[in-house]
mmCIF file of C-alpha atoms in Angstrom:
data_model
loop_
_atom_site.group_PDB
_atom_site.id
_atom_site.type_symbol
_atom_site.label_atom_id
_atom_site.label_comp_id
_atom_site.label_asym_id
_atom_site.label_seq_id
_atom_site.Cartn_x
_atom_site.Cartn_y
_atom_site.Cartn_z
ATOM 1 C CA UNK A 292 5.090 195.723 207.580
ATOM 2 C CA UNK A 293 5.386 196.982 211.160
ATOM 3 C CA UNK A 294 3.795 195.317 214.162
ATOM 4 C CA UNK A 295 0.300 196.661 214.792
ATOM 5 C CA UNK A 296 -0.995 194.157 217.377
ATOM 6 C CA UNK A 297 0.177 191.849 220.133
ATOM 7 C CA UNK A 298 -1.558 188.499 220.617
ATOM 8 C CA UNK A 299 -1.117 186.880 224.017
ATOM 9 C CA UNK A 300 -1.712 183.353 225.178
ATOM 10 C CA UNK A 301 -3.611 183.327 228.466
ATOM 11 C CA UNK A 302 -2.893 180.391 230.800
ATOM 12 C CA UNK A 303 0.688 180.524 232.051
ATOM 13 C CA UNK A 304 1.453 183.691 230.090
ATOM 14 C CA UNK A 305 -0.931 186.473 231.081
ATOM 15 C CA UNK A 306 -1.710 184.729 234.381
ATOM 16 C CA UNK A 307 -0.051 181.816 236.143
ATOM 17 C CA UNK A 308 -3.152 179.651 236.068
ATOM 18 C CA UNK A 309 -0.953 176.653 235.215
ATOM 19 C CA UNK A 310 0.367 176.619 238.786
ATOM 20 C CA UNK A 311 -3.107 176.946 240.300
ATOM 21 C CA UNK A 312 -4.263 174.081 238.083
ATOM 22 C CA UNK A 313 -1.430 171.867 239.297
ATOM 23 C CA UNK A 314 -2.005 172.928 242.904
ATOM 24 C CA UNK A 315 -5.707 172.045 242.725
ATOM 25 C CA UNK A 316 -5.059 168.558 241.341
ATOM 26 C CA UNK A 317 -2.219 167.977 243.789
ATOM 27 C CA UNK A 318 -4.598 168.871 246.625
ATOM 28 C CA UNK A 319 -7.333 166.603 245.261
ATOM 29 C CA UNK A 320 -4.974 163.638 245.316
ATOM 30 C CA UNK A 321 -3.872 164.552 248.855
ATOM 31 C CA UNK A 322 -7.492 164.583 250.034
ATOM 32 C CA UNK A 323 -7.579 160.929 248.990
ATOM 33 C CA UNK A 324 -4.308 160.152 250.769
ATOM 34 C CA UNK A 325 -2.420 159.903 247.473
ATOM 35 C CA UNK A 326 0.418 161.717 245.713
ATOM 36 C CA UNK A 327 -0.026 163.137 242.227
ATOM 37 C CA UNK A 328 2.569 162.134 239.634
ATOM 38 C CA UNK A 329 3.522 165.627 238.489
ATOM 39 C CA UNK A 330 5.999 164.455 235.849
ATOM 40 C CA UNK A 331 3.129 163.577 233.485
ATOM 41 C CA UNK A 332 0.752 166.349 234.461
ATOM 42 C CA UNK A 333 1.058 168.881 231.652
ATOM 43 C CA UNK A 334 0.058 167.798 228.145
ATOM 44 C CA UNK A 335 1.868 168.751 224.947
ATOM 45 C CA UNK A 336 -1.277 170.338 223.562
ATOM 46 C CA UNK A 337 -3.783 172.940 224.664
ATOM 47 C CA UNK A 338 -6.767 170.633 225.003
ATOM 48 C CA UNK A 339 -8.584 169.801 228.227
ATOM 49 C CA UNK A 340 -7.417 166.492 229.697
ATOM 50 C CA UNK A 341 -9.456 166.598 232.906
ATOM 51 C CA UNK A 342 -11.312 163.402 231.993
ATOM 52 C CA UNK A 343 -8.052 161.482 231.756
ATOM 53 C CA UNK A 344 -6.911 162.915 235.088
ATOM 54 C CA UNK A 345 -10.160 161.936 236.794
ATOM 55 C CA UNK A 346 -9.988 158.461 235.279
ATOM 56 C CA UNK A 347 -6.476 158.017 236.666
ATOM 57 C CA UNK A 348 -7.540 159.166 240.124
ATOM 58 C CA UNK A 349 -10.639 156.946 240.051
ATOM 59 C CA UNK A 350 -8.474 153.946 239.257
ATOM 60 C CA UNK A 351 -6.184 154.783 242.180
ATOM 61 C CA UNK A 352 -9.003 155.401 244.682
ATOM 62 C CA UNK A 353 -11.285 152.554 243.662
ATOM 63 C CA UNK A 354 -15.082 152.200 243.902
ATOM 64 C CA UNK A 355 -15.328 154.816 246.660
ATOM 65 C CA UNK A 356 -14.287 157.610 244.289
ATOM 66 C CA UNK A 357 -16.936 160.319 243.894
ATOM 67 C CA UNK A 358 -16.154 162.268 240.729
ATOM 68 C CA UNK A 359 -18.802 164.942 241.248
ATOM 69 C CA UNK A 360 -17.792 165.702 244.825
ATOM 70 C CA UNK A 361 -14.132 165.719 243.886
ATOM 71 C CA UNK A 362 -14.665 168.102 240.995
ATOM 72 C CA UNK A 363 -16.725 170.470 243.140
ATOM 73 C CA UNK A 364 -14.144 170.510 245.904
ATOM 74 C CA UNK A 365 -11.172 170.932 243.547
ATOM 75 C CA UNK A 366 -12.860 173.734 241.592
ATOM 76 C CA UNK A 367 -13.719 175.603 244.792
ATOM 77 C CA UNK A 368 -10.125 175.252 245.971
ATOM 78 C CA UNK A 369 -8.796 176.657 242.686
ATOM 79 C CA UNK A 370 -11.348 179.465 242.673
ATOM 80 C CA UNK A 371 -10.065 180.544 246.063
ATOM 81 C CA UNK A 372 -6.500 180.605 244.709
ATOM 82 C CA UNK A 373 -7.685 182.745 241.805
ATOM 83 C CA UNK A 374 -9.407 185.238 244.066
ATOM 84 C CA UNK A 375 -6.119 187.101 244.526
ATOM 85 C CA UNK A 376 -4.349 186.007 241.326
ATOM 86 C CA UNK A 377 -3.239 188.876 239.114
ATOM 87 C CA UNK A 378 -1.303 189.283 235.908
ATOM 88 C CA UNK A 379 2.086 187.603 235.674
ATOM 89 C CA UNK A 380 5.125 189.720 236.620
ATOM 90 C CA UNK A 381 5.908 192.355 234.023
ATOM 91 C CA UNK A 382 2.740 191.837 231.980
ATOM 92 C CA UNK A 383 0.874 194.886 233.310
ATOM 93 C CA UNK A 384 3.850 197.062 232.380
ATOM 94 C CA UNK A 385 3.957 195.546 228.889
ATOM 95 C CA UNK A 386 0.237 196.170 228.377
ATOM 96 C CA UNK A 387 0.633 199.800 229.426
ATOM 97 C CA UNK A 388 3.629 200.204 227.111
ATOM 98 C CA UNK A 389 1.641 198.637 224.264
ATOM 99 C CA UNK A 390 -1.231 201.058 224.830
ATOM 100 C CA UNK A 391 1.179 203.997 224.915
ATOM 101 C CA UNK A 392 2.572 202.833 221.559
ATOM 102 C CA UNK A 393 -0.895 202.532 220.030
ATOM 103 C CA UNK A 394 -0.666 198.769 219.627
ATOM 104 C CA UNK A 395 -3.834 196.683 219.553
ATOM 105 C CA UNK A 396 -4.138 193.807 222.026
ATOM 106 C CA UNK A 397 -5.651 190.350 221.646
ATOM 107 C CA UNK A 398 -5.780 186.996 223.407
ATOM 108 C CA UNK A 399 -5.594 183.624 221.632
ATOM 109 C CA UNK A 400 -6.073 180.712 224.021
ATOM 110 C CA UNK A 401 -7.054 177.047 223.945
ATOM 111 C CA UNK A 402 -9.201 177.760 226.992
ATOM 112 C CA UNK A 403 -12.883 178.627 226.620
ATOM 113 C CA UNK A 404 -13.783 182.244 225.980
ATOM 114 C CA UNK A 405 -15.747 182.478 229.268
ATOM 115 C CA UNK A 406 -12.563 181.513 231.144
ATOM 116 C CA UNK A 407 -10.741 184.423 229.535
ATOM 117 C CA UNK A 408 -13.472 186.977 230.190
ATOM 118 C CA UNK A 409 -14.067 185.851 233.775
ATOM 119 C CA UNK A 410 -10.432 186.120 234.798
ATOM 120 C CA UNK A 411 -9.698 189.337 232.923
ATOM 121 C CA UNK A 412 -12.841 190.968 234.307
ATOM 122 C CA UNK A 413 -11.768 190.028 237.828
ATOM 123 C CA UNK A 414 -8.454 191.863 237.439
ATOM 124 C CA UNK A 415 -9.994 194.764 235.545
ATOM 125 C CA UNK A 416 -7.929 194.085 232.423
ATOM 126 C CA UNK A 417 -10.647 192.921 230.027
ATOM 127 C CA UNK A 418 -11.198 196.366 228.449
ATOM 128 C CA UNK A 419 -7.544 196.424 227.353
ATOM 129 C CA UNK A 420 -8.122 193.609 224.849
ATOM 130 C CA UNK A 421 -9.849 194.411 221.585
ATOM 131 C CA UNK A 422 -10.085 190.752 220.526
ATOM 132 C CA UNK A 423 -10.504 187.466 222.391
ATOM 133 C CA UNK A 424 -10.262 184.094 220.631
ATOM 134 C CA UNK A 425 -11.049 181.020 222.726
ATOM 135 C CA UNK A 426 -10.484 177.326 222.236
ATOM 136 C CA UNK A 427 -14.224 176.656 222.253
ATOM 137 C CA UNK A 428 -14.525 178.765 219.104
ATOM 138 C CA UNK A 429 -12.243 176.619 216.939
ATOM 139 C CA UNK A 430 -12.119 172.960 215.924
ATOM 140 C CA UNK A 431 -8.736 172.047 217.420
ATOM 141 C CA UNK A 432 -6.509 173.250 220.294
ATOM 142 C CA UNK A 433 -2.899 174.365 220.043
ATOM 143 C CA UNK A 434 -0.527 173.303 218.445
ATOM 144 C CA UNK A 435 -3.161 173.702 215.728
ATOM 145 C CA UNK A 436 -2.966 177.326 214.529
ATOM 146 C CA UNK A 437 -6.761 177.773 214.334
ATOM 147 C CA UNK A 438 -7.146 180.024 217.380
ATOM 148 C CA UNK A 439 -4.378 182.346 216.170
ATOM 149 C CA UNK A 440 -5.887 182.482 212.707
ATOM 150 C CA UNK A 441 -9.204 183.407 214.327
ATOM 151 C CA UNK A 442 -7.566 186.188 216.316
ATOM 152 C CA UNK A 443 -5.897 187.535 213.171
ATOM 153 C CA UNK A 444 -9.196 187.384 211.306
ATOM 154 C CA UNK A 445 -10.942 189.373 214.036
ATOM 155 C CA UNK A 446 -8.130 191.910 214.088
ATOM 156 C CA UNK A 447 -8.237 192.167 210.292
ATOM 157 C CA UNK A 448 -4.447 191.808 210.143
ATOM 158 C CA UNK A 449 -1.875 189.740 208.309
ATOM 159 C CA UNK A 450 0.492 187.534 210.366
ATOM 160 C CA UNK A 451 3.386 189.890 209.593
ATOM 161 C CA UNK A 452 1.496 192.696 211.334
ATOM 162 C CA UNK A 453 1.177 190.951 214.707
ATOM 163 C CA UNK A 454 3.411 189.371 217.319
ATOM 164 C CA UNK A 455 2.503 186.403 219.518
ATOM 165 C CA UNK A 456 3.546 185.693 223.110
ATOM 166 C CA UNK A 457 3.545 182.131 224.445
ATOM 167 C CA UNK A 458 4.662 180.065 227.436
ATOM 168 C CA UNK A 459 4.616 176.514 225.999
ATOM 169 C CA UNK A 460 6.296 174.777 223.044
ATOM 170 C CA UNK A 461 2.941 173.766 221.555
ATOM 171 C CA UNK A 462 1.761 177.350 221.856
ATOM 172 C CA UNK A 463 4.803 178.597 219.955
ATOM 173 C CA UNK A 464 4.141 175.942 217.320
ATOM 174 C CA UNK A 465 0.554 177.154 216.935
ATOM 175 C CA UNK A 466 1.695 180.750 216.513
ATOM 176 C CA UNK A 467 4.419 179.967 214.004
ATOM 177 C CA UNK A 468 2.086 177.720 212.009
ATOM 178 C CA UNK A 469 -0.218 180.729 211.744
ATOM 179 C CA UNK A 470 2.703 182.669 210.264
ATOM 180 C CA UNK A 471 3.391 184.761 213.365
ATOM 181 C CA UNK A 472 6.660 185.622 214.966
ATOM 182 C CA UNK A 473 6.565 184.519 218.597
ATOM 183 C CA UNK A 474 8.174 185.566 221.869
ATOM 184 C CA UNK A 475 8.418 182.669 224.314
ATOM 185 C CA UNK A 476 8.365 183.123 228.079
ATOM 186 C CA UNK A 477 8.456 179.551 229.443
ATOM 187 C CA UNK A 478 6.160 178.934 232.388
ATOM 188 C CA UNK A 479 7.558 177.537 235.609
ATOM 189 C CA UNK A 480 6.712 173.978 234.585
ATOM 190 C CA UNK A 481 8.357 173.923 231.150
ATOM 191 C CA UNK A 482 12.020 173.396 230.247
ATOM 192 C CA UNK A 483 13.338 176.521 228.444
ATOM 193 C CA UNK A 484 15.435 174.300 226.159
ATOM 194 C CA UNK A 485 12.209 173.220 224.404
ATOM 195 C CA UNK A 486 11.772 176.563 222.592
ATOM 196 C CA UNK A 487 14.253 176.552 219.684
ATOM 197 C CA UNK A 488 11.428 177.512 217.316
ATOM 198 C CA UNK A 489 10.602 180.769 219.137
ATOM 199 C CA UNK A 490 11.676 184.032 217.528
ATOM 200 C CA UNK A 491 12.846 185.334 220.893
ATOM 201 C CA UNK A 492 13.180 183.609 224.282
ATOM 202 C CA UNK A 493 12.880 185.555 227.534
ATOM 203 C CA UNK A 494 12.950 184.253 231.128
ATOM 204 C CA UNK A 495 10.129 186.585 232.242
ATOM 205 C CA UNK A 496 8.297 189.658 231.016
ATOM 206 C CA UNK A 497 10.393 191.671 233.486
ATOM 207 C CA UNK A 498 13.578 190.829 231.559
ATOM 208 C CA UNK A 499 13.051 193.533 228.934
ATOM 209 C CA UNK A 500 10.859 196.553 228.293
ATOM 210 C CA UNK A 501 8.338 196.001 225.527
ATOM 211 C CA UNK A 502 9.899 198.617 223.203
ATOM 212 C CA UNK A 503 13.210 196.727 223.461
ATOM 213 C CA UNK A 504 11.445 193.442 222.666
ATOM 214 C CA UNK A 505 9.850 194.978 219.587
ATOM 215 C CA UNK A 506 13.194 196.387 218.485
ATOM 216 C CA UNK A 507 14.773 192.937 218.710
ATOM 217 C CA UNK A 508 11.876 191.330 216.844
ATOM 218 C CA UNK A 509 12.046 193.847 214.031
ATOM 219 C CA UNK A 510 15.694 192.994 213.417
ATOM 220 C CA UNK A 511 14.800 189.386 212.530
#
């Protein structure tokens, strides 16, 4: 069967919200006169680990730590970064090429659905996507395949009829466990050598036109 739909991860793939996340936590630690250990920052799953991060900071700061104030200040800082954040390089061109080819578009993310709609509305890209599947709509985050299976269900397609795009190893695992072929575009914080299970590995979405990507995928 030919590819009828493209299913994109969101954070780090459609938009570089991974960097803004790191920047906001780095700044929060700086406000307390501390330095964030960035080597352990990103988890190997798509779940929210904010509680663990706040617990670590609270232990470093001591009794004076104000979680509520810190969260408010960090969120406001990140929101300001997002005010001008657009799609990742090459993605807008891919979406236009997909539309020209009559391909359906979907998002499958471990992030909450409201996060997806809010950011895609801000850039004006929400109408492009026929289906959104968020992490708050399934029982487990990536690498569990549940969110991809939900996206496929909403599209009414078989895994062979869609292609996934991911930026993390656990995202690729989720897609392949759902039976999808997957193009990996590692985000700036992930070692490209960790993607041997991807169908195709690209450095960025600017590295190849979407029709060329689809041609390569269809030869597998």
